Short mmCIF file of C-alpha atoms in Angstrom, two decimals:
data_model
loop_
_atom_site.label_atom_id
_atom_site.label_comp_id
_atom_site.label_asym_id
_atom_site.label_seq_id
_atom_site.Cartn_x
_atom_site.Cartn_y
_atom_site.Cartn_z
CA MET A 95 0.10 -0.16 0.00
CA ILE A 96 1.15 3.44 -0.90
CA ILE A 97 -0.06 6.73 0.13
CA GLU A 98 0.66 10.15 -1.68
CA SER A 99 -0.47 13.34 -1.64
CA TYR A 100 -0.19 16.61 -3.52
CA ILE A 101 -2.01 20.00 -3.60
CA ASN A 102 -4.32 20.92 -6.39
CA ASN A 103 -5.62 24.66 -6.44
CA GLY A 104 -5.54 24.50 -2.65
CA THR A 105 -7.04 21.33 -2.08
CA LYS A 106 -4.82 18.35 -0.78
CA VAL A 107 -5.60 15.14 -2.92
CA VAL A 108 -4.44 12.07 -1.45
CA THR A 109 -4.04 8.84 -3.34
CA ILE A 110 -4.14 5.57 -1.79
CA SER A 111 -2.77 2.76 -3.99
CA GLY A 112 -2.92 -1.24 -3.29
CA GLU A 113 -5.02 -2.78 -0.68
CA VAL A 114 -6.07 -1.72 2.87
CA THR A 115 -6.17 -5.05 4.94
CA PHE A 116 -5.78 -6.20 8.58
CA GLU A 117 -2.06 -6.19 8.27
CA ASN A 118 -1.34 -2.69 7.25
CA SER A 119 -4.67 -1.25 8.42
CA LYS A 120 -2.48 0.54 11.52
CA GLU A 121 0.18 2.05 8.72
CA PHE A 122 -2.94 3.30 6.78
CA SER A 123 -4.57 4.98 9.96
CA GLU A 124 -1.54 6.60 11.05
CA SER A 125 -0.62 7.72 7.49
CA LEU A 126 -3.68 8.83 6.52
CA ILE A 127 -4.49 10.74 9.68
CA SER A 128 -1.40 12.52 9.57
CA LEU A 129 -1.66 13.68 6.04
CA THR A 130 -5.05 15.01 6.60
CA ASP A 131 -4.25 16.92 9.44
CA CYS A 132 -3.67 20.10 7.63
CA ASN A 133 -5.82 23.20 6.53
CA GLU A 134 -6.86 22.34 3.12
CA HIS A 135 -10.16 20.58 1.82
CA ILE A 136 -9.49 17.06 1.05
CA ILE A 137 -10.04 14.61 -1.79
CA LEU A 138 -9.36 10.58 -1.19
CA ASP A 139 -8.48 9.55 -4.56
CA PHE A 140 -9.42 5.62 -4.72
CA SER A 141 -8.63 5.11 -8.34
CA LYS A 142 -5.73 2.68 -7.68
CA LEU A 143 -7.19 1.23 -4.28
CA LYS A 144 -8.41 -2.39 -4.83
CA TYR A 145 -9.67 -3.23 -1.40
CA LEU A 146 -10.71 -1.47 1.64
CA ASN A 147 -11.47 -3.63 4.88
CA SER A 148 -13.96 -2.73 7.58
CA MET A 149 -10.98 -1.13 9.68
CA GLY A 150 -9.93 1.15 6.73
CA LEU A 151 -13.63 2.33 6.74
CA SER A 152 -13.37 3.35 10.49
CA VAL A 153 -10.43 5.34 9.57
CA ILE A 154 -12.23 7.35 6.69
CA ILE A 155 -15.09 7.98 9.22
CA LYS A 156 -12.44 9.29 11.71
CA ILE A 157 -11.12 11.60 9.33
CA PHE A 158 -14.59 12.53 8.01
CA SER A 159 -15.42 13.50 11.60
CA LYS A 160 -12.26 15.64 11.99
CA VAL A 161 -12.51 17.32 8.80
CA ASN A 162 -16.21 18.50 9.32
CA LYS A 163 -15.31 19.80 12.65
CA ASP A 164 -12.72 21.96 11.25
CA GLU A 165 -15.15 22.85 9.06
CA ARG A 166 -13.39 21.51 5.82
CA LYS A 167 -14.58 19.21 3.05
CA LEU A 168 -13.99 15.87 2.56
CA LYS A 169 -14.49 14.03 -0.61
CA LEU A 170 -13.89 10.79 -1.95
CA CYS A 171 -13.48 9.82 -5.64
CA SER A 172 -13.28 6.79 -8.12
CA LEU A 173 -14.19 4.04 -5.91
CA ASN A 174 -14.36 0.52 -7.33
CA GLU A 175 -17.40 -1.43 -7.12
CA ASN A 176 -16.82 -3.25 -4.11
CA ILE A 177 -15.81 -0.16 -2.12
CA CYS A 178 -18.93 1.66 -3.63
CA LYS A 179 -20.87 -1.08 -2.10
CA LEU A 180 -19.25 -0.85 1.19
CA PHE A 181 -20.21 2.79 1.68
CA SER A 182 -23.79 2.40 -0.09
CA ILE A 183 -24.54 -0.55 2.17
CA THR A 184 -23.60 1.16 5.39
CA GLN A 185 -25.58 4.51 3.99
CA LEU A 186 -22.38 6.30 4.63
CA ASP A 187 -22.85 7.53 1.23
CA LYS A 188 -25.66 9.89 2.35
CA ILE A 189 -23.11 11.72 4.72
CA ILE A 190 -19.82 11.47 2.91
CA ASP A 191 -19.65 12.99 -0.72
CA ILE A 192 -18.60 10.39 -3.49
CA HIS A 193 -17.61 11.23 -6.97
CA GLU A 194 -17.08 9.02 -9.95
CA ASP A 195 -13.72 10.92 -10.80
CA LEU A 196 -11.06 13.28 -9.64
CA ASP A 197 -12.30 16.22 -11.76
CA SER A 198 -15.83 16.10 -10.53
CA ALA A 199 -14.41 15.77 -6.82
CA LEU A 200 -12.20 18.86 -7.60
CA ASN A 201 -14.88 20.96 -9.13
CA SER A 202 -17.37 20.18 -6.26
CA ILE A 203 -15.05 22.05 -3.78
CA MET B 880 99.99 -18.01 29.38
CA ILE B 881 100.81 -19.39 26.02
CA ILE B 882 97.25 -19.22 24.93
CA LEU B 883 96.88 -15.89 26.04
CA ASN B 884 99.87 -14.72 23.88
CA GLN B 885 97.92 -16.29 21.12
CA ILE B 886 94.89 -14.19 21.15
CA SER B 887 95.20 -10.79 19.31
CA SER B 888 93.42 -7.70 20.20
CA GLN B 889 91.67 -7.77 16.90
CA ASP B 890 90.19 -11.24 17.89
CA LEU B 891 88.97 -9.75 20.98
CA ILE B 892 87.04 -6.98 19.19
CA LYS B 893 85.47 -9.35 16.88
CA TYR B 894 84.28 -11.55 20.13
CA ASP B 895 82.76 -8.64 21.83
CA GLU B 896 80.97 -7.68 18.55
CA ARG B 897 79.64 -11.00 18.17
CA GLU B 898 78.32 -11.14 21.67
CA ILE B 899 76.57 -7.59 21.17
CA ILE B 900 75.26 -9.18 17.89
CA TYR B 901 73.93 -12.51 19.90
CA SER B 902 72.54 -10.45 22.66
CA LYS B 903 70.57 -8.31 20.22
CA LEU B 904 69.06 -11.55 18.47
CA GLU B 905 68.07 -12.98 21.51
CA LYS B 906 65.93 -10.09 22.29
CA LEU B 907 64.66 -9.81 18.81
CA LYS B 908 63.89 -13.38 19.10
CA GLU B 909 62.21 -12.84 22.32
CA LYS B 910 59.89 -9.92 20.92
CA HIS B 911 59.37 -11.95 17.78
CA SER B 912 57.94 -14.74 19.71
CA LYS B 913 55.85 -12.58 21.95
CA THR B 914 54.34 -11.15 18.95
CA LEU B 915 53.67 -14.44 17.53
CA ILE B 916 51.80 -15.06 21.10
CA LEU B 917 49.80 -12.08 20.65
CA THR B 918 48.99 -12.79 16.92
CA ASP B 919 47.96 -16.43 17.75
CA PHE B 920 45.96 -14.72 20.60
CA LEU B 921 43.98 -12.54 18.36
CA THR B 922 43.24 -15.49 15.78
CA THR B 923 41.94 -17.59 18.45
CA LEU B 924 39.76 -14.91 20.39
CA LEU B 925 38.17 -14.30 16.81
CA LYS B 926 36.84 -17.80 16.90
CA THR B 927 35.76 -17.96 20.31
CA HIS B 928 32.28 -17.05 21.35
CA ASP B 929 32.09 -18.74 24.56
CA ILE B 930 32.80 -16.39 27.64
CA GLU B 931 34.35 -18.99 29.62
CA LYS B 932 36.81 -19.64 26.86
CA VAL B 933 37.71 -16.20 26.26
CA SER B 934 38.37 -15.76 30.01
CA SER B 935 40.52 -18.66 30.19
CA LEU B 936 42.30 -17.82 26.92
CA THR B 937 43.11 -14.42 28.12
CA MET B 938 44.77 -15.98 31.33
CA LYS B 939 46.76 -18.33 29.36
CA TYR B 940 48.16 -16.36 26.64
CA MET B 941 49.08 -13.71 29.24
CA LEU B 942 50.73 -16.17 31.38
CA ASN B 943 52.67 -17.43 28.48
CA VAL B 944 53.93 -13.80 27.94
CA ILE B 945 54.82 -13.17 31.53
CA GLY B 946 56.32 -16.37 32.69
CA THR B 947 55.34 -18.60 35.64
CA CYS B 948 53.44 -16.89 38.19
CA ARG B 949 50.08 -16.74 39.68
CA VAL B 950 47.22 -15.12 38.07
CA ARG B 951 43.64 -14.14 38.53
CA LEU B 952 40.81 -12.55 36.56
CA VAL B 953 37.76 -10.99 37.60
CA ARG B 954 35.18 -9.79 35.03
CA LYS B 955 31.31 -8.61 34.60
CA GLU B 956 28.73 -11.25 34.34
CA ALA B 957 25.65 -10.44 32.50
CA GLN B 958 23.73 -10.21 35.66
CA ARG B 959 23.81 -7.12 37.38
CA ASP B 960 26.01 -7.05 40.37
CA SER B 961 27.57 -10.33 39.53
CA PHE B 962 31.32 -10.70 38.70
CA ALA B 963 33.20 -13.86 37.49
CA HIS B 964 36.37 -14.49 39.55
CA TYR B 965 39.01 -16.98 37.94
CA THR B 966 42.07 -18.09 39.82
CA HIS B 967 44.92 -19.72 37.53
CA GLU B 968 47.27 -22.09 39.86
CA ASN B 969 49.32 -24.96 38.97
CA GLY B 970 47.87 -25.20 35.49
CA GLU B 971 44.34 -25.35 36.71
CA ILE B 972 41.46 -22.53 36.76
CA SER B 973 38.74 -22.37 39.22
CA LYS B 974 36.04 -19.93 39.00
CA LYS B 975 33.62 -18.16 41.46
CA ILE B 976 30.77 -16.04 41.14
CA LEU B 977 31.11 -12.93 43.62
CA THR B 978 29.01 -9.80 44.30
CA ARG B 979 30.77 -6.49 44.29
CA ASP B 980 31.72 -6.79 47.66
CA GLY B 981 33.05 -10.11 47.58
CA LEU B 982 35.81 -8.99 44.96
CA GLY B 983 37.53 -7.01 47.77
CA ALA B 984 40.45 -4.95 46.41
CA ASP B 985 39.96 -6.66 42.84
CA CYS B 986 37.18 -4.42 42.56
CA PHE B 987 39.52 -1.55 42.56
CA PHE B 988 41.81 -2.88 39.87
CA MET B 989 38.83 -3.10 37.41
CA TYR B 990 38.15 0.56 37.96
CA CYS B 991 41.81 1.54 37.59
CA LYS B 992 42.72 3.90 34.57
CA LYS B 993 45.89 2.18 33.81
CA VAL B 994 48.22 -0.33 34.86
CA TYR B 995 48.74 -0.60 38.52
CA ILE B 996 52.08 -1.95 39.47
CA ASN B 997 52.97 -2.81 43.15
CA LYS B 998 56.89 -3.15 43.86
CA GLY B 999 56.88 -3.96 47.14
CA LYS B 1000 57.39 -7.52 49.13
CA TYR B 1001 54.29 -8.86 47.24
CA ALA B 1002 54.87 -7.49 44.00
CA PHE B 1003 51.79 -7.86 41.43
CA ILE B 1004 50.54 -5.96 38.26
CA ALA B 1005 46.89 -5.41 37.87
CA VAL B 1006 45.80 -4.76 34.46
CA PRO B 1007 42.18 -3.50 33.77
CA ILE B 1008 40.00 -4.61 31.01
CA LYS B 1009 38.08 -2.14 29.30
CA TYR B 1010 36.00 -1.82 26.27
CA GLU B 1011 35.36 1.96 25.12
CA GLY B 1012 35.57 3.06 28.14
CA GLU B 1013 33.61 0.67 30.23
CA ASN B 1014 35.09 -1.28 32.85
CA ILE B 1015 34.88 -4.82 31.83
CA GLY B 1016 37.23 -6.58 34.22
CA ALA B 1017 40.79 -6.92 35.24
CA ILE B 1018 43.72 -9.49 35.15
CA ILE B 1019 46.03 -9.49 38.15
CA PHE B 1020 49.70 -11.19 38.02
CA GLU B 1021 51.47 -12.13 41.37
CA ASP B 1022 54.86 -13.86 42.09
CA LEU B 1023 56.64 -12.21 39.20
CA ASP B 1024 59.66 -10.58 38.29
CA LEU B 1025 58.73 -6.88 37.56
CA GLU B 1026 62.23 -6.21 35.91
CA LYS B 1027 61.26 -8.51 33.06
CA VAL B 1028 57.54 -7.28 32.50
CA ASN B 1029 56.88 -5.20 29.31
CA THR B 1030 53.74 -3.30 30.60
CA PRO B 1031 52.90 -1.84 27.25
CA PHE B 1032 52.86 -5.25 25.55
CA LEU B 1033 50.47 -6.66 28.38
CA GLU B 1034 47.94 -3.59 27.38
CA LEU B 1035 48.20 -4.79 23.80
CA PHE B 1036 46.52 -8.35 25.11
CA VAL B 1037 43.73 -6.66 27.15
CA LEU B 1038 42.38 -4.46 24.48
CA PRO B 1039 41.01 -7.46 22.03
CA ALA B 1040 40.07 -9.62 25.48
CA GLY B 1041 37.87 -6.62 26.53
CA LEU B 1042 36.30 -6.61 23.03
CA ALA B 1043 35.71 -10.40 23.10
CA ILE B 1044 34.38 -10.31 26.70
CA LYS B 1045 31.99 -7.43 25.87
CA ASN B 1046 30.68 -9.28 22.70
CA CYS B 1047 30.06 -12.32 24.68
CA LEU B 1048 28.20 -10.45 27.38
CA LEU B 1049 26.04 -8.60 24.82
CA GLN B 1050 25.12 -12.03 23.37
CA GLN B 1051 24.32 -13.55 26.75
CA GLN B 1052 21.75 -10.53 27.20
CA LEU B 1053 20.30 -11.09 23.87
CA LEU B 1054 19.77 -14.68 24.05
CA LYS B 1055 18.28 -13.84 27.61
CA GLU B 1056 15.77 -11.12 26.31
CA LYS B 1057 15.18 -13.73 23.48
CA GLN B 1058 14.02 -16.32 25.63
CA ILE B 1059 11.64 -13.86 27.61
CA ILE B 1060 10.09 -12.66 24.38
CA GLU B 1061 9.69 -16.51 23.39
CA ASP B 1062 8.24 -17.26 26.86
CA GLN B 1063 5.71 -14.52 26.50
CA HIS B 1064 4.97 -15.45 23.08
CA ARG B 1065 3.90 -18.99 24.11
CA LYS B 1066 2.03 -17.85 26.88
CA ILE B 1067 -0.06 -15.50 24.52
CA ASN B 1068 -0.59 -18.13 22.13
CA ASP B 1069 -1.72 -20.30 24.96
CA ASP B 1070 -4.06 -17.60 26.32
CA LEU B 1071 -5.45 -17.14 22.74
CA GLN B 1072 -5.92 -20.92 22.21
CA HIS B 1073 -8.12 -20.71 25.38
CA ALA B 1074 -10.17 -17.75 24.32
CA ARG B 1075 -10.81 -19.38 20.78
CA LYS B 1076 -12.26 -22.42 22.74
CA ILE B 1077 -14.65 -20.23 24.87
CA GLN B 1078 -15.61 -18.92 21.50
CA GLU B 1079 -16.21 -22.35 20.19
CA CYS B 1080 -18.26 -23.03 23.13
CA ILE B 1081 -20.60 -20.23 22.52
CA LEU B 1082 -21.16 -20.76 18.87
CA LYS B 1083 -23.69 -23.04 17.68
CA ILE B 1084 -21.51 -25.03 15.26
CA GLY B 1085 -23.42 -27.67 13.22
CA LEU B 1086 -27.07 -28.94 12.57
CA GLU B 1087 -29.58 -28.30 14.95
CA ASN B 1088 -33.51 -28.85 14.63
CA ILE B 1089 -36.09 -26.49 15.80
CA GLU B 1090 -39.45 -27.99 15.15
CA GLU B 1091 -39.55 -28.08 11.33
CA TYR B 1092 -36.68 -25.68 10.97
CA LYS B 1093 -33.06 -27.05 10.41
CA PHE B 1094 -30.11 -24.47 11.47
CA TYR B 1095 -26.66 -25.34 10.23
CA GLY B 1096 -24.04 -22.98 11.04
CA ASN B 1097 -20.00 -22.89 11.32
CA SER B 1098 -17.35 -20.53 11.49
CA PHE B 1099 -13.75 -20.46 10.46
CA GLN B 1100 -11.26 -17.89 12.02
CA ALA B 1101 -8.49 -16.42 9.74
CA LYS B 1102 -6.30 -15.36 12.73
CA PHE B 1103 -6.26 -16.96 16.39
CA LEU B 1104 -9.75 -15.30 17.36
CA CYS B 1105 -12.80 -14.69 15.23
CA GLY B 1106 -14.99 -11.41 14.59
CA ASP B 1107 -17.65 -13.21 13.06
CA PHE B 1108 -20.88 -14.69 14.97
CA TYR B 1109 -24.04 -15.73 14.38
CA ASP B 1110 -26.76 -17.14 16.72
CA TYR B 1111 -30.61 -18.10 16.70
CA PHE B 1112 -33.03 -18.55 19.74
CA GLU B 1113 -36.87 -18.82 20.07
CA LYS B 1114 -39.39 -15.99 21.07
CA ASP B 1115 -42.49 -16.99 21.49
CA ASP B 1116 -43.52 -18.37 18.51
CA SER B 1117 -40.97 -17.23 16.33
CA ILE B 1118 -37.19 -17.85 15.95
CA VAL B 1119 -34.92 -14.77 16.03
CA PHE B 1120 -31.56 -15.34 14.21
CA TYR B 1121 -28.56 -13.12 13.22
CA ILE B 1122 -25.20 -12.97 11.37
CA ALA B 1123 -22.64 -10.56 12.23
CA ASP B 1124 -19.28 -9.26 11.28
CA ILE B 1125 -17.21 -7.25 13.71
CA ALA B 1126 -14.91 -4.73 12.12
CA GLY B 1127 -11.08 -6.07 12.72
CA HIS B 1128 -9.76 -9.17 14.08
CA GLY B 1129 -7.98 -10.25 16.99
CA VAL B 1130 -9.04 -9.99 20.77
CA ALA B 1131 -10.98 -6.75 20.65
CA ALA B 1132 -13.36 -8.17 17.76
CA SER B 1133 -13.72 -11.54 19.35
CA LEU B 1134 -14.69 -9.86 22.92
CA LEU B 1135 -17.18 -8.02 21.01
CA THR B 1136 -18.69 -11.45 19.74
CA ILE B 1137 -19.51 -12.26 23.51
CA PHE B 1138 -21.01 -8.59 24.20
CA LEU B 1139 -23.21 -9.41 21.13
CA LYS B 1140 -24.37 -12.60 22.01
CA GLN B 1141 -25.22 -11.33 25.52
CA ALA B 1142 -26.83 -8.23 24.32
CA MET B 1143 -29.06 -9.98 21.69
CA LEU B 1144 -30.62 -12.45 24.33
CA SER B 1145 -30.92 -9.36 26.87
CA VAL B 1146 -32.66 -7.51 24.35
CA ASN B 1147 -34.88 -10.77 23.13
CA ARG B 1148 -35.87 -11.36 26.80
CA ASN B 1149 -36.82 -7.48 27.43
CA ILE B 1150 -38.15 -6.86 24.20
CA LYS B 1151 -42.07 -7.43 23.48
CA LEU B 1152 -42.28 -9.41 20.08
CA ASN B 1153 -43.63 -7.33 17.53
CA ARG B 1154 -42.01 -9.28 14.69
CA ASN B 1155 -39.97 -6.28 13.90
CA PRO B 1156 -36.09 -7.10 13.85
CA GLU B 1157 -35.32 -3.34 13.56
CA ARG B 1158 -36.41 -3.07 17.18
CA TYR B 1159 -33.51 -5.49 18.35
CA LEU B 1160 -31.13 -3.51 16.03
CA LEU B 1161 -32.09 -0.32 17.66
CA GLU B 1162 -31.81 -1.70 21.36
CA LEU B 1163 -28.29 -3.06 20.44
CA GLN B 1164 -27.23 0.31 19.02
CA LYS B 1165 -27.99 1.82 22.16
CA ARG B 1166 -26.13 -0.78 24.35
CA PHE B 1167 -23.22 -0.30 22.07
CA LYS B 1168 -23.11 3.24 22.46
CA GLU B 1169 -23.36 2.62 26.38
CA LEU B 1170 -20.26 0.48 25.85
CA ALA B 1171 -18.42 3.24 24.79
CA VAL B 1172 -15.75 1.09 22.86
CA ASP B 1173 -13.17 2.71 20.71
CA ASN B 1174 -15.01 4.06 17.54
CA ASN B 1175 -12.69 1.95 15.11
CA LEU B 1176 -15.13 -1.11 16.25
CA TYR B 1177 -18.22 -1.43 14.62
CA ILE B 1178 -20.75 -4.52 14.10
CA GLY B 1179 -22.35 -5.38 10.58
CA ILE B 1180 -25.28 -7.36 11.45
CA MET B 1181 -28.23 -8.94 9.73
CA VAL B 1182 -31.20 -9.75 11.66
CA GLY B 1183 -34.15 -11.89 11.05
CA ILE B 1184 -37.41 -13.04 12.72
CA LEU B 1185 -38.89 -16.39 11.49
CA ASN B 1186 -42.73 -16.90 12.32
CA LYS B 1187 -43.00 -20.39 12.93
CA LYS B 1188 -46.72 -20.39 12.46
CA THR B 1189 -46.88 -18.59 9.03
CA ASN B 1190 -43.32 -19.37 7.80
CA LYS B 1191 -42.98 -15.51 7.17
CA VAL B 1192 -39.36 -14.31 7.42
CA VAL B 1193 -38.67 -10.39 8.15
CA LEU B 1194 -34.81 -9.35 7.80
CA ALA B 1195 -33.43 -5.98 8.98
CA ASN B 1196 -29.99 -4.83 7.87
CA GLY B 1197 -27.49 -3.28 10.30
CA GLY B 1198 -24.77 -2.46 7.57
CA HIS B 1199 -23.86 -6.41 7.07
CA ASN B 1200 -22.62 -6.43 3.60
CA VAL B 1201 -23.26 -9.55 2.18
CA GLU B 1202 -27.11 -9.97 1.03
CA PRO B 1203 -29.04 -12.87 2.28
CA ILE B 1204 -29.55 -15.76 -0.30
CA HIS B 1205 -32.94 -17.56 -0.50
CA ILE B 1206 -32.67 -20.67 -2.20
CA LYS B 1207 -36.13 -21.57 -2.90
CA ARG B 1208 -37.57 -25.18 -3.36
CA ASN B 1209 -37.81 -24.96 -7.41
CA ASN B 1210 -34.11 -24.11 -7.11
CA ILE B 1211 -34.73 -20.31 -7.93
CA ILE B 1212 -32.35 -18.26 -6.08
CA GLU B 1213 -33.17 -14.72 -4.78
CA THR B 1214 -31.29 -12.39 -2.79
CA TYR B 1215 -32.32 -9.34 -0.94
CA LYS B 1216 -30.06 -6.17 -1.19
CA LEU B 1217 -30.69 -4.10 2.10
CA LYS B 1218 -28.88 -1.26 3.24
CA GLY B 1219 -28.24 -0.30 6.99
CA VAL B 1220 -26.21 1.55 9.18
CA PRO B 1221 -23.81 -1.02 11.21
CA ILE B 1222 -23.92 -0.82 15.18
CA ASN B 1223 -21.32 1.74 15.61
CA ASN B 1224 -20.01 4.22 18.05
CA TRP B 1225 -18.89 7.00 15.63
CA ASP B 1226 -18.71 10.61 16.06
CA ILE B 1227 -20.81 11.54 13.08
CA GLN B 1228 -24.38 12.48 12.43
CA LEU B 1229 -25.57 9.42 10.53
CA PRO B 1230 -29.32 9.17 10.70
CA ILE B 1231 -30.21 5.58 11.85
CA SER B 1232 -31.74 3.48 9.27
CA TYR B 1233 -32.33 -0.16 8.67
CA GLU B 1234 -34.03 -1.42 5.44
CA THR B 1235 -36.23 -4.59 5.63
CA ALA B 1236 -37.38 -7.39 3.69
CA GLU B 1237 -40.04 -9.69 3.87
CA PHE B 1238 -40.85 -13.17 2.58
CA TYR B 1239 -41.80 -16.87 3.15
CA LEU B 1240 -39.51 -19.76 3.89
CA HIS B 1241 -41.70 -22.36 2.30
CA LYS B 1242 -41.06 -26.25 2.75
CA ASP B 1243 -37.77 -27.17 1.47
CA ASP B 1244 -36.70 -23.53 1.05
CA THR B 1245 -33.16 -22.41 2.42
CA LEU B 1246 -32.05 -18.84 3.72
CA LEU B 1247 -28.44 -18.67 3.56
CA LEU B 1248 -26.52 -15.94 5.68
CA LEU B 1249 -22.67 -15.24 4.85
CA THR B 1250 -20.07 -13.11 5.85
CA ASP B 1251 -17.87 -11.09 3.47
CA GLY B 1252 -15.05 -13.69 4.19
CA ILE B 1253 -16.66 -16.02 1.57
CA THR B 1254 -17.43 -13.53 -1.04
CA GLU B 1255 -14.12 -11.74 -0.73
CA ALA B 1256 -12.00 -14.91 -0.61
CA GLN B 1257 -9.11 -14.45 -3.02
CA SER B 1258 -7.40 -16.71 -5.24
CA GLU B 1259 -3.76 -16.81 -5.62
CA THR B 1260 -4.05 -14.33 -8.47
CA GLY B 1261 -6.16 -11.90 -6.30
CA GLU B 1262 -9.56 -12.68 -8.14
CA GLU B 1263 -12.36 -12.46 -5.49
CA PHE B 1264 -14.75 -15.51 -5.13
CA GLY B 1265 -17.76 -12.91 -5.34
CA ILE B 1266 -21.63 -13.09 -4.73
CA SER B 1267 -22.09 -14.30 -8.47
CA GLN B 1268 -20.15 -17.37 -7.80
CA VAL B 1269 -21.67 -18.01 -4.73
CA ILE B 1270 -25.12 -18.24 -6.57
CA SER B 1271 -23.65 -20.49 -9.33
CA CYS B 1272 -22.32 -22.82 -6.91
CA LEU B 1273 -25.48 -23.00 -5.11
CA LYS B 1274 -27.53 -23.78 -8.34
CA GLU B 1275 -25.06 -26.53 -9.30
CA GLY B 1276 -24.43 -27.93 -6.17
CA LYS B 1277 -27.82 -28.56 -5.01
CA LYS B 1278 -27.79 -31.74 -3.10
CA GLU B 1279 -30.38 -33.72 -1.66
CA ASN B 1280 -30.13 -31.98 1.48
CA PHE B 1281 -29.42 -28.48 2.21
CA THR B 1282 -26.25 -29.05 4.33
CA GLY B 1283 -24.74 -30.69 1.29
CA THR B 1284 -25.31 -27.59 -0.80
CA VAL B 1285 -23.78 -25.46 1.70
CA ASN B 1286 -20.90 -27.94 2.15
CA TYR B 1287 -20.57 -28.20 -1.74
CA LEU B 1288 -20.26 -24.18 -1.75
CA MET B 1289 -17.52 -24.33 1.12
CA SER B 1290 -15.46 -26.87 -0.69
CA LYS B 1291 -15.69 -24.36 -4.02
CA VAL B 1292 -14.37 -21.42 -1.75
CA ARG B 1293 -11.63 -23.57 -0.46
CA ALA B 1294 -10.42 -24.74 -3.99
CA HIS B 1295 -10.66 -20.96 -5.37
CA THR B 1296 -8.23 -20.12 -2.39
CA ASN B 1297 -6.11 -23.08 -2.95
CA ASP B 1298 -6.82 -23.98 0.73
CA SER B 1299 -4.43 -21.05 1.61
CA THR B 1300 -4.52 -19.16 4.79
CA LEU B 1301 -7.61 -17.17 5.13
CA LYS B 1302 -7.59 -13.42 4.89
CA ASP B 1303 -10.71 -13.18 6.73
CA ASP B 1304 -12.98 -15.10 9.11
CA ILE B 1305 -15.54 -17.18 7.13
CA SER B 1306 -19.08 -17.87 8.75
CA TYR B 1307 -22.49 -18.99 7.52
CA LEU B 1308 -25.80 -19.99 8.85
CA ALA B 1309 -28.14 -21.78 6.80
CA ILE B 1310 -32.09 -21.95 7.95
CA ASN B 1311 -33.76 -24.71 6.19
CA HIS B 1312 -37.59 -25.39 6.38
CA SER B 1313 -37.72 -29.31 6.07
CA SER B 1314 -40.21 -30.97 4.10
#
């Protein structure tokens, strides 16, 4: 799993590649929480993420809570079918903004 | 007299010169042999990893250099305030373990900055053994001719001795720590085995009949303990059942399975049956919030109530991400895609809602509940098993009894993963209305 980030027009885009599993969920949590501890709006780009486990979902929720409290925005984009299903079944897509691609997510900010 | 008259003065000069040369050669020979001893000492020390051998080698080699006398060596042991005390006498080495107080004056020599020479009646030389400034030990020579001792040469010996002893002490410490870790690991494993047995005791594994309904369930953990759980129990004229997948693995998730079992039974006792499984989820959510566990932990759960009189089933989904599968008697398979919020302690404003489905479990129908360890089981190439393949397997594997069908599905999952180690827990609960 690789996590990278860059700034695009004042928005921090964080790209996660690979899989979030039980083995690397702690590393995922620490890295993502650290990267998103900033002043910018955040977009999590899942275009290269193949699998997100239940603990990974908890991390996303934790970040969403923090970002919300800071009155910033969190968007997700490019979710694959399984990850999309996870957010849909748990009804998290009702409160977390999910976009089909990065451009759409950037335009929404 | 005649002989004396025959020796010339030139002969005398040549004799004197020869004596000087012989004397120089003797000195060179002695120095050379000591250098050879030192080289041999270094070479032998490099091959020795045993601290006792290093200690005795140091004494023997240095004795060779000094000559016959009494020698003793003191050095640190791995244990705090513990010192090894060796005495070499008449070719034999004896060892004692002493505390700092027991060392007496030898303790002082350990902390000397340089060689200590006592020229009195009881002459001795004490050479401290150090490693990068740390006081490792000391070697003390008694009953010797101080005139013949080359002190700088002695100091050359203790340098590698200090390094070798320190190396052995560090190795001992490492082995000790490794042993502690291995012991703790073994204990943790034992504790986990016990915990696993407790989990197995509270899980209803295998086939059970409740009137004309058969319940068939099993659970396989990926790691030591399982984060999946299922249960079923009667409530008046109904049977309440559920399957759950707790986020994460390990001790925390497995402990929550115990909470889940007890909480659901407690809700069941206190609730007035209204055949609405949502009520169970709402009560469970309330109790989970009161538990105030880490918000990383949450429960995805599918609850159902089966009315034994009417065969009607009502399902409600609390965030369980595998759709229930209804295998009908005519081999038609239907799934119910339901959404719902998991049982959680999240710090977000997420409106609680649980979608429901209603249907009838006619004779010969089977309702199959799975956890995502089955649908997400991966092959060696990373391909997931998937719900479509589950349905295909259930169709092609339709056996005389429903347990055979479920077993067929599980064999296909195992084949898909090539029987490799599970990445996630796998559980199923099948409910059949027998004909």
